[in-house]
C-alpha cells in the first residue's frame, strides 16, 4: 500500500484496491502458493464483474514459474499482470514504481485482455509463456528472445503488436486441484557430461509422479542418463526431455512417447515442470501427456 501511495500518477490511472497475499521473497514461493494465488484471483474475478484486472507484484527469481502457472489456471479473459523490479527502492533510479505504473496501465487498457498472463517490466509487455530472465542485474533482464515481446508501454498509450497462438486461461483444460489437494511432485534433473543417472533414480525413489530432464541440445542425453531414463519409464513414470539450450524445439518421437519418454517442444525445463504438475492431476496416457505438451508448447 505504501508503494502504491508513493507512485506519482497511479491514482489517475485506476482505483487501486490493495490485498497482501503473502510477504515472502520470490525464491520462497512454492506450488502451494501458486495454487492459492490462482484460486484467489479466480475468486476476485467471479465476485466482481467490474474488476478491470489484477496486478501481482512479485520478485523476479521465480516470476516466470508463477506467471506461467497463472497463465494456465486463471479462468478469465481479463488481464493478470505480473510486475517486479531489479533495483531496490533505495537505489538510484529504482525501477519498481515505474514498473508498477506500467503494469496498472496495461491492466486497465481495453487491449489488455485475452493475452493470458502478462509480465510487464522496463516498459515491455511479455507473455508468461515466452518471457525469460536473462540477466542477474540489469533492468532490461526480462526478454522473450525467441518470439519477441507482445507489446510496449508508451507514454501516450499501450501498444500490442502480436498475439499468443497457444492455449491459456479460459481455453486451458488444466485446472488447480480442488479442495486441499496438492500438486504432483515433478522435479527437474539436470544432465551433464559423465552423469551416471543417480539423480534421476533418486527422484523416483522419493515418489516423483514425473520428471523433467534438463538435457543437452535437442533433448539429447548422456549415456548414463539414458540408461536411467529407460529404467524410470519402465517403472511407469513419465520423463520429459527438455533442453538447457535457450531456444529451439525438442521434437517428439512417436516410439519414444509410447515408452513414456516425452518431449518439451520449446518450453524450458522450469515451465515444463509447471505444465506437467497440472497435467498429472489426472490419469493420462503417455500419448495424452505428449498431446498436452504439444498443445501448450
XYZ file of C-alpha atoms in Angstrom, residues 116-241:
126
model
C -3.204 -14.637 -20.956
C -0.975 -13.617 -18.064
C 1.415 -10.793 -18.871
C 4.798 -9.806 -17.435
C 5.497 -6.062 -17.605
C 8.895 -4.597 -16.798
C 11.056 -1.952 -18.433
C 8.035 -0.707 -20.464
C 7.798 -4.029 -22.307
C 4.824 -6.414 -22.318
C 5.716 -10.099 -22.404
C 3.688 -13.284 -22.398
C 4.041 -15.517 -19.347
C 4.628 -18.350 -21.797
C 7.661 -16.814 -23.515
C 9.475 -14.462 -21.170
C 12.823 -15.350 -19.603
C 15.022 -13.638 -17.044
C 18.254 -13.130 -18.973
C 20.485 -11.050 -16.688
C 21.156 -11.113 -12.955
C 21.406 -7.342 -12.568
C 20.050 -5.244 -15.452
C 16.621 -3.605 -15.539
C 16.076 -4.972 -19.050
C 16.592 -8.534 -17.802
C 13.222 -9.904 -18.984
C 13.042 -10.758 -22.666
C 11.142 -13.059 -24.988
C 14.217 -13.852 -27.009
C 12.779 -16.426 -29.402
C 9.379 -14.923 -30.257
C 9.566 -11.327 -29.075
C 7.522 -9.164 -26.751
C 3.778 -8.818 -27.210
C 3.899 -5.051 -26.991
C 5.194 -1.936 -25.300
C 4.076 0.670 -22.789
C 4.492 4.095 -24.356
C 3.841 7.456 -22.743
C 0.647 8.032 -24.722
C -0.825 4.520 -24.984
C -0.405 0.760 -24.700
C 0.686 -0.867 -27.961
C 0.278 -4.594 -28.739
C 1.992 -5.953 -31.843
C 1.301 -9.696 -31.671
C -0.963 -12.258 -30.005
C -0.168 -15.639 -28.499
C -1.172 -18.675 -30.553
C -1.034 -21.283 -27.788
C -3.803 -22.081 -25.292
C -4.191 -20.315 -21.958
C -6.647 -19.066 -19.298
C -10.249 -19.658 -20.419
C -9.109 -22.035 -23.191
C -6.962 -24.130 -20.860
C -8.303 -27.500 -19.715
C -5.754 -27.529 -16.899
C -7.127 -26.541 -13.519
C -5.811 -26.158 -9.987
C -6.545 -29.004 -7.539
C -9.904 -28.754 -5.793
C -10.182 -28.544 -2.018
C -6.940 -29.237 -0.213
C -5.469 -31.429 -2.925
C -1.794 -30.843 -3.617
C 0.042 -30.793 -6.905
C 2.005 -33.860 -8.026
C 5.733 -33.850 -7.369
C 7.662 -33.249 -10.597
C 11.355 -32.447 -10.069
C 13.879 -31.201 -12.617
C 17.032 -33.273 -13.006
C 19.972 -31.776 -14.895
C 22.061 -33.929 -17.199
C 25.777 -33.276 -17.560
C 28.831 -34.798 -19.165
C 29.609 -38.047 -17.361
C 26.302 -38.312 -15.489
C 25.513 -41.785 -14.143
C 21.792 -41.052 -13.768
C 21.844 -41.299 -9.978
C 19.918 -38.048 -9.516
C 17.099 -39.279 -11.757
C 16.822 -42.622 -9.972
C 16.835 -40.817 -6.625
C 13.938 -38.594 -7.705
C 11.836 -41.649 -8.461
C 12.740 -43.265 -5.142
C 11.365 -40.150 -3.437
C 7.998 -40.606 -5.126
C 8.045 -38.285 -8.118
C 4.957 -38.535 -10.340
C 7.006 -37.489 -13.343
C 10.411 -35.973 -14.052
C 11.738 -33.254 -16.341
C 15.282 -33.928 -17.533
C 17.219 -30.832 -18.483
C 19.176 -32.452 -21.276
C 21.595 -31.160 -23.892
C 20.646 -29.536 -27.210
C 17.618 -31.125 -28.869
C 16.946 -33.223 -25.770
C 19.969 -35.457 -26.241
C 21.219 -37.098 -23.048
C 24.428 -38.648 -21.753
C 24.735 -42.468 -21.809
C 24.331 -42.700 -18.037
C 21.209 -40.532 -18.091
C 19.763 -42.529 -20.992
C 20.157 -45.750 -19.002
C 18.415 -44.166 -16.012
C 15.586 -42.857 -18.212
C 15.000 -46.379 -19.562
C 14.705 -47.725 -16.024
C 12.374 -44.951 -14.896
C 9.927 -45.164 -17.801
C 9.921 -48.964 -17.492
C 8.634 -48.389 -13.954
C 5.745 -46.344 -15.363
C 6.977 -42.831 -14.545
C 6.886 -40.349 -17.470
C 10.060 -38.452 -18.290
C 10.048 -35.214 -20.293
C 13.179 -34.252 -22.188
